[in-house]
Amino acid sequence: MELITILNHCHRHRGFVYQQARFGGDKKSIEVDVRPREGSAAVCSGCHQPAPGYDHLPQRCFEFIPLWGFLVFLRYRMRRVDCRNCGVVVEEVPWGDGKHQLARAYMLFLARWARKLSWKETAEAFHTSWDQVCDAVEYVVGWGLEHRTLESIRAIGVDEIQYAKGHKYLTLVYQIDQGLTRLLWVGKERTIESFQGFFTVIGEQLAAQIEFVCSDMWQPYLDVIRERCSQALHILDRFHIVAKMNKALDDVRAAESRQMAQDGYPPLLKKSRWCVLKREENLTSQQKFRLRDLLRYNLQTVRAYLLKEDFQQFWEYNSPTWAGMFLDFWCQQTLRSRIAPMKKIARTLRAHRELLLNYFKARKQISSGVVEGLNNKAKVTMRRSYGLSLIHI
Ligand SMILES: [Zn+2]
């Protein structure tokens, strides 16, 4: 049985034929030439109607599902058509589109695996990159959003993830309704424009029904939510705030530890990292002993630690009024602390006072799962469910 026969069996497209298959130059890949079927007209990618041909573009490769350890590429010269409605545009091909390097079938294949494995594991398993897997998921989620009717969405969460060693960002939007959490949308970058893309896709009517939005303190997100979802109660993600505070504390500790070593003091802060970062109830008995020892000294790290611990109380209030008074008092104290990273946190919290207090309003109205928002574990689970039961090649 030949490769072409198999392809014709599982990936046949009217109007196109597989011409021949051969090894690539490195013998690690298989290249399959595709050409238009004799006499079949190209289809305009603008209006999806047949149109007269105009010219050919240079050959390009679409990466297809790998086979027996070989990468597989479909090679094709895209035609341009001279369409009556759209002018000169590139043709539409059923196995892919101009924006994606991967063939549609391969994107669906990767996205399906990314529901079982993490994006990183999927990339490793199929010898492709994280970016490609992400691209595939973005494509499938976007396709799903266009092809399903979304019933009402009550609560959404928006979050950014970093990739390419922290140089690039993605914006992810999750539905975080009780009993229905899933990845709704993926967008490149974390700008105002990218996040607005989500609201454009769902349309004004659906956006108007959203009651709760959970986000971090990233300003472009805050701006878009205020503009496109003004009726919703906007909550700041608690886990994000806790993480920010831990980061500040860690900076204080690292800087002070370095300074002490430089000034020739005994290494009091050595191996203290987890003693101050973990919640006290999670410490091992040895770490507890270290912490008790540390607390005897008047160090910046110790004072920052006490401020952080003190802030935990904030989340336990029931009344927004009392929580507000506590927040004001905490910020005031922290701003007097002369510990720069902690002061910075206090200024940020103060600037977002109203959004922070929405946490308490929301807690009275909806399930705690939604209010707790986007903790890391929940995010990973949500990333794997696109709410699409039908993914067919
Ligand atoms: Zn057209």
Coordinates of C-alpha atoms and ligand atoms in Angstrom, one line a residue:
M1 CA 0.0 0.0 0.0
E2 CA 1.3 3.4 -0.9
L3 CA 1.3 6.6 1.2
I4 CA -0.8 8.4 -1.4
T5 CA -3.4 5.6 -1.2
I6 CA -3.6 6.1 2.6
L7 CA -3.8 9.9 2.3
N8 CA -6.6 9.5 -0.3
H9 CA -8.4 7.4 2.1
C10 CA -8.2 9.6 5.2
H11 CA -7.6 13.1 4.0
R12 CA -9.2 13.4 0.6
H13 CA -10.2 16.8 -0.8
R14 CA -12.3 17.4 -3.9
G15 CA -10.5 19.5 -6.4
F16 CA -7.0 18.5 -5.3
V17 CA -4.8 15.5 -5.9
Y18 CA -1.8 14.1 -4.1
Q19 CA 0.9 13.8 -6.7
Q20 CA 3.8 12.0 -5.2
A21 CA 5.5 11.4 -1.8
R22 CA 9.2 11.3 -1.1
F23 CA 11.7 11.7 1.6
G24 CA 12.9 15.2 2.4
G25 CA 16.6 16.1 2.0
D26 CA 17.5 15.0 5.6
K27 CA 15.6 11.7 5.3
K28 CA 13.7 12.7 8.5
S29 CA 10.7 14.0 6.8
I30 CA 8.2 13.1 4.1
E31 CA 7.1 15.6 1.5
V32 CA 3.9 15.1 -0.3
D33 CA 3.2 17.3 -3.4
V34 CA -0.4 18.5 -3.8
R35 CA -1.8 20.0 -7.0
P36 CA -5.2 21.2 -8.1
R37 CA -7.3 18.6 -10.0
E38 CA -7.5 19.2 -13.7
G39 CA -10.3 21.6 -14.6
S40 CA -11.3 22.4 -11.0
A41 CA -11.6 26.1 -10.3
A42 CA -10.0 27.7 -7.3
V43 CA -12.2 29.1 -4.5
C44 CA -12.0 32.6 -3.3
S45 CA -11.0 32.8 0.4
G46 CA -13.1 36.0 0.8
C47 CA -16.5 34.9 -0.4
H48 CA -16.0 31.1 -0.7
Q49 CA -17.2 31.1 -4.3
P50 CA -15.3 29.7 -7.3
A51 CA -13.4 32.4 -9.2
P52 CA -11.1 32.6 -12.2
G53 CA -7.4 32.0 -11.6
Y54 CA -5.0 35.0 -11.5
D55 CA -1.5 33.7 -10.7
H56 CA 0.5 31.3 -8.4
L57 CA 2.3 32.1 -5.2
P58 CA 5.6 30.4 -4.3
Q59 CA 5.4 26.9 -3.0
R60 CA 4.6 26.5 0.7
C61 CA 4.6 23.7 3.2
F62 CA 1.8 22.7 5.5
E63 CA 2.9 20.5 8.4
F64 CA 0.8 17.4 8.6
I65 CA 0.3 14.7 11.3
P66 CA 3.7 13.0 11.7
L67 CA 3.9 9.4 10.6
W68 CA 6.2 6.6 12.1
G69 CA 8.5 9.2 13.5
F70 CA 8.8 11.2 10.2
L71 CA 7.6 14.8 9.9
V72 CA 5.1 15.0 7.1
F73 CA 4.7 18.1 4.9
L74 CA 2.1 18.9 2.2
R75 CA 3.7 21.0 -0.5
Y76 CA 1.5 23.2 -2.5
R77 CA 1.6 26.4 -4.6
M78 CA -1.3 28.5 -3.6
R79 CA -3.2 30.1 -6.4
R80 CA -4.5 33.7 -6.4
V81 CA -7.9 34.3 -7.9
D82 CA -9.4 37.3 -9.5
C83 CA -12.7 37.4 -7.7
R84 CA -15.6 39.6 -8.9
N85 CA -16.5 40.5 -5.4
C86 CA -13.2 40.5 -3.6
G87 CA -10.5 41.4 -6.2
V88 CA -7.2 39.5 -6.3
V89 CA -7.0 37.3 -3.3
V90 CA -5.4 34.0 -2.3
E91 CA -7.5 30.9 -2.8
E92 CA -9.1 28.9 -0.1
V93 CA -7.7 25.4 0.5
P94 CA -9.6 22.8 2.6
W95 CA -6.6 21.6 4.6
G96 CA -5.3 24.8 6.0
D97 CA -5.2 28.6 5.7
G98 CA -2.7 31.3 5.1
K99 CA -2.2 32.2 8.8
H100 CA -1.2 28.8 10.0
Q101 CA 1.9 26.8 9.2
L102 CA 0.2 23.6 10.4
A103 CA -2.5 21.8 8.4
R104 CA -5.9 21.8 10.0
A105 CA -5.9 18.1 10.6
Y106 CA -2.6 18.4 12.5
M107 CA -3.9 21.3 14.6
L108 CA -6.9 19.3 15.6
F109 CA -4.7 16.4 16.3
L110 CA -2.4 18.4 18.6
A111 CA -5.4 20.2 20.3
R112 CA -7.0 16.9 21.0
W113 CA -3.8 15.7 22.7
A114 CA -3.5 19.0 24.6
R115 CA -6.7 18.1 26.4
K116 CA -5.1 15.1 27.9
L117 CA -1.5 16.3 28.4
S118 CA -0.1 19.8 29.2
W119 CA 0.9 21.9 26.2
K120 CA 4.5 21.3 27.0
E121 CA 4.1 17.5 27.2
T122 CA 2.1 17.6 23.9
A123 CA 4.9 19.5 22.2
E124 CA 7.5 17.1 23.5
A125 CA 5.5 14.0 22.5
F126 CA 5.2 15.0 18.9
H127 CA 8.5 16.8 18.4
T128 CA 7.0 20.1 17.9
S129 CA 7.2 23.4 19.8
W130 CA 5.1 24.9 22.5
D131 CA 4.2 27.7 20.2
Q132 CA 2.7 25.3 17.6
V133 CA 0.6 23.5 20.3
C134 CA -0.6 26.9 21.5
D135 CA -1.4 27.9 18.0
A136 CA -3.3 24.7 17.5
V137 CA -5.3 25.2 20.7
E138 CA -6.0 28.8 19.8
Y139 CA -7.3 27.7 16.4
V140 CA -9.5 25.0 17.7
V141 CA -10.9 27.2 20.5
G142 CA -11.5 30.0 18.1
W143 CA -13.2 27.7 15.6
G144 CA -15.4 26.3 18.4
L145 CA -16.4 29.8 19.5
E146 CA -17.5 30.6 16.0
H147 CA -19.4 27.4 15.5
R148 CA -21.4 26.9 18.6
T149 CA -24.1 28.9 20.2
L150 CA -23.0 30.1 23.5
E151 CA -25.7 30.1 26.1
S152 CA -25.4 32.7 28.7
I153 CA -22.0 33.2 30.4
R154 CA -22.3 34.4 33.9
A155 CA -18.7 34.7 35.0
I156 CA -15.5 34.9 33.2
G157 CA -11.9 35.1 34.3
V158 CA -9.0 36.6 32.3
D159 CA -5.4 35.6 32.8
E160 CA -2.1 36.0 31.0
I161 CA 0.5 33.3 30.5
Q162 CA 4.1 33.9 29.7
Y163 CA 6.0 31.8 27.1
A164 CA 9.1 31.9 25.0
K165 CA 11.2 32.3 28.2
G166 CA 8.9 35.0 29.5
H167 CA 9.3 37.3 26.4
K168 CA 5.8 36.8 25.0
Y169 CA 2.3 36.7 26.5
L170 CA -1.0 35.1 25.7
T171 CA -4.4 36.3 27.0
L172 CA -6.7 33.4 28.0
V173 CA -10.3 33.9 28.9
Y174 CA -12.1 31.2 30.9
Q175 CA -15.7 30.7 31.7
I176 CA -15.8 30.2 35.5
D177 CA -19.4 29.6 36.1
Q178 CA -20.2 27.1 38.8
G179 CA -20.2 23.6 37.3
L180 CA -19.0 24.9 34.0
T181 CA -15.4 26.0 33.7
R182 CA -13.6 25.9 30.4
L183 CA -11.2 27.7 28.1
L184 CA -13.3 30.1 26.0
W185 CA -10.7 32.1 24.1
V186 CA -7.0 32.4 23.4
G187 CA -5.4 35.6 22.1
K188 CA -1.8 36.7 21.4
E189 CA -0.3 39.4 23.5
R190 CA -1.9 41.0 26.6
T191 CA -2.8 44.3 25.1
I192 CA -6.1 46.2 25.1
E193 CA -6.6 45.2 21.4
S194 CA -6.0 41.5 22.0
F195 CA -8.4 41.3 25.0
Q196 CA -11.0 43.3 23.0
G197 CA -10.9 40.6 20.4
F198 CA -12.7 38.3 22.9
F199 CA -15.6 40.7 23.3
T200 CA -15.8 41.2 19.5
V201 CA -16.1 37.5 19.0
I202 CA -18.9 36.9 21.6
G203 CA -20.8 40.1 20.6
E204 CA -22.4 42.8 22.7
Q205 CA -25.5 40.8 23.6
L206 CA -23.6 38.1 25.4
A207 CA -21.1 40.5 26.9
A208 CA -24.0 42.4 28.4
Q209 CA -25.1 39.3 30.3
I210 CA -21.8 38.7 32.1
E211 CA -22.3 39.4 35.8
F212 CA -18.8 38.7 37.2
V213 CA -15.3 39.2 35.8
C214 CA -12.2 38.1 37.6
S215 CA -8.8 39.4 36.5
D216 CA -5.4 40.4 37.8
M217 CA -4.3 44.0 38.1
W218 CA -2.9 44.3 34.6
Q219 CA -4.0 47.8 33.5
P220 CA -5.1 46.9 29.9
Y221 CA -7.4 44.2 31.2
L222 CA -8.9 46.6 33.7
D223 CA -9.5 49.1 31.0
V224 CA -11.2 46.7 28.6
I225 CA -13.4 45.3 31.4
R226 CA -14.5 48.8 32.4
E227 CA -15.4 49.6 28.8
R228 CA -16.9 46.3 27.5
C229 CA -18.4 44.8 30.7
S230 CA -19.3 47.8 32.8
Q231 CA -22.4 46.1 34.2
A232 CA -20.4 43.2 35.7
L233 CA -19.0 43.1 39.1
H234 CA -15.2 43.1 38.6
I235 CA -13.2 41.1 41.1
L236 CA -9.4 41.0 41.5
D237 CA -7.9 37.5 41.5
R238 CA -6.9 36.7 45.1
F239 CA -4.2 34.2 44.1
H240 CA -2.6 36.8 42.0
I241 CA -2.4 39.3 44.9
V242 CA -1.0 36.7 47.3
A243 CA 1.6 35.7 44.7
K244 CA 2.6 39.4 44.2
M245 CA 3.0 39.8 47.9
N246 CA 5.2 36.7 48.2
K247 CA 7.3 38.0 45.3
A248 CA 7.8 41.3 47.2
L249 CA 8.7 39.4 50.4
D250 CA 11.2 37.2 48.5
D251 CA 12.8 40.3 46.9
V252 CA 13.2 41.8 50.4
R253 CA 14.7 38.6 51.8
A254 CA 17.2 38.1 48.9
A255 CA 18.4 41.7 49.0
E256 CA 18.8 41.8 52.7
S257 CA 20.6 38.4 52.7
R258 CA 23.0 39.7 50.1
Q259 CA 23.6 42.9 52.1
M260 CA 24.3 41.0 55.3
A261 CA 26.8 38.8 53.6
Q262 CA 28.5 41.9 52.2
D263 CA 28.6 43.6 55.6
G264 CA 30.1 40.5 57.2
Y265 CA 27.1 39.5 59.4
P266 CA 26.4 35.9 60.2
P267 CA 24.1 34.3 57.5
L268 CA 20.9 34.5 59.5
L269 CA 18.7 34.5 56.4
K270 CA 20.3 31.5 54.8
K271 CA 17.8 28.8 53.9
S272 CA 15.0 31.0 55.2
R273 CA 13.2 31.3 51.9
W274 CA 10.4 28.8 52.6
C275 CA 10.1 29.7 56.2
V276 CA 8.8 33.1 55.3
L277 CA 7.0 32.2 52.1
K278 CA 5.0 29.2 53.2
R279 CA 1.9 29.6 55.3
E280 CA 2.8 28.9 58.9
E281 CA 0.5 25.8 59.1
N282 CA 2.4 24.3 56.2
L283 CA 5.9 24.5 57.7
T284 CA 7.8 21.5 58.7
S285 CA 8.8 21.4 62.4
Q286 CA 12.4 22.3 61.5
Q287 CA 11.2 25.3 59.4
K288 CA 8.9 26.4 62.3
F289 CA 11.9 26.3 64.6
R290 CA 13.9 28.4 62.1
L291 CA 11.1 30.9 61.7
R292 CA 10.8 31.3 65.5
D293 CA 14.5 31.9 65.7
L294 CA 14.3 34.5 62.8
L295 CA 11.5 36.4 64.4
R296 CA 13.7 37.4 67.3
Y297 CA 15.7 39.7 65.0
N298 CA 14.7 43.1 63.9
L299 CA 15.2 42.5 60.2
Q300 CA 13.5 44.0 57.2
T301 CA 12.6 40.4 56.1
V302 CA 10.9 39.8 59.4
R303 CA 8.9 43.0 59.3
A304 CA 7.9 42.3 55.8
Y305 CA 6.9 38.8 56.8
L306 CA 4.7 40.0 59.6
L307 CA 3.0 42.5 57.2
K308 CA 2.3 39.7 54.8
E309 CA 1.0 37.4 57.4
D310 CA -1.2 40.2 58.8
F311 CA -2.7 40.8 55.4
Q312 CA -4.2 37.2 55.3
Q313 CA -6.8 38.5 57.7
F314 CA -8.2 40.7 54.9
W315 CA -9.8 37.8 53.1
E316 CA -11.6 36.6 56.2
Y317 CA -13.9 39.6 56.5
N318 CA -17.6 39.3 55.6
S319 CA -18.4 42.9 55.4
P320 CA -16.9 45.1 52.7
T321 CA -16.9 48.0 55.1
W322 CA -14.8 46.3 57.7
A323 CA -12.5 44.8 55.1
G324 CA -12.1 48.3 53.7
M325 CA -11.1 49.7 57.0
F326 CA -8.6 46.9 57.5
L327 CA -7.1 47.5 54.1
D328 CA -6.7 51.2 54.7
F329 CA -5.0 50.5 58.1
W330 CA -2.7 47.9 56.6
C331 CA -1.7 50.2 53.7
Q332 CA -1.0 53.0 56.1
Q333 CA 1.2 50.9 58.3
T334 CA 3.0 49.3 55.3
L335 CA 3.7 52.7 53.7
R336 CA 5.5 53.7 56.9
S337 CA 7.6 50.5 56.9
R338 CA 10.5 51.9 54.8
I339 CA 10.6 48.6 52.9
A340 CA 10.4 49.6 49.3
P341 CA 8.9 46.4 47.7
M342 CA 6.2 46.2 50.4
K343 CA 5.4 49.9 50.0
K344 CA 4.9 49.4 46.3
I345 CA 2.4 46.6 47.0
A346 CA 0.5 48.9 49.5
R347 CA 0.3 51.6 46.9
T348 CA -1.0 49.2 44.3
L349 CA -3.6 47.8 46.6
R350 CA -4.7 51.3 47.6
A351 CA -5.1 52.2 43.9
H352 CA -7.4 49.2 43.4
R353 CA -9.3 49.5 46.6
E354 CA -12.7 49.4 45.1
L355 CA -12.0 46.3 42.9
L356 CA -10.5 44.6 45.9
L357 CA -13.6 45.2 48.0
N358 CA -15.8 43.7 45.2
Y359 CA -14.4 40.4 46.4
F360 CA -16.7 40.6 49.4
K361 CA -19.7 41.8 47.4
A362 CA -19.2 38.9 45.0
R363 CA -18.8 36.4 47.7
K364 CA -22.3 37.1 48.9
Q365 CA -23.8 36.7 45.5
I366 CA -22.1 33.7 43.9
S367 CA -20.3 30.5 44.6
S368 CA -17.0 30.7 46.3
G369 CA -15.4 28.7 43.4
V370 CA -16.0 31.7 41.1
V371 CA -14.8 34.2 43.7
E372 CA -11.6 32.3 44.3
G373 CA -11.2 32.7 40.6
L374 CA -8.1 31.5 38.9
N375 CA -5.8 29.5 41.1
N376 CA -3.2 27.6 39.3
K377 CA -4.6 24.2 39.6
A378 CA -8.0 25.3 38.3
K379 CA -6.4 27.1 35.4
V380 CA -4.6 24.0 34.2
T381 CA -7.8 22.0 34.3
M382 CA -9.8 24.7 32.5
R383 CA -7.1 25.0 29.8
R384 CA -7.8 21.3 28.9
S385 CA -11.5 21.7 28.4
Y386 CA -12.6 23.7 25.4
G387 CA -16.2 22.7 25.8
L388 CA -16.1 21.1 22.4
S389 CA -17.3 17.6 22.2
L390 CA -17.1 17.4 18.4
I391 CA -13.6 17.7 17.0
H392 CA -13.5 16.0 13.6
I393 CA -10.8 16.0 11.1
Ligands
ZN1 ZN -14.5 36.5 -3.4

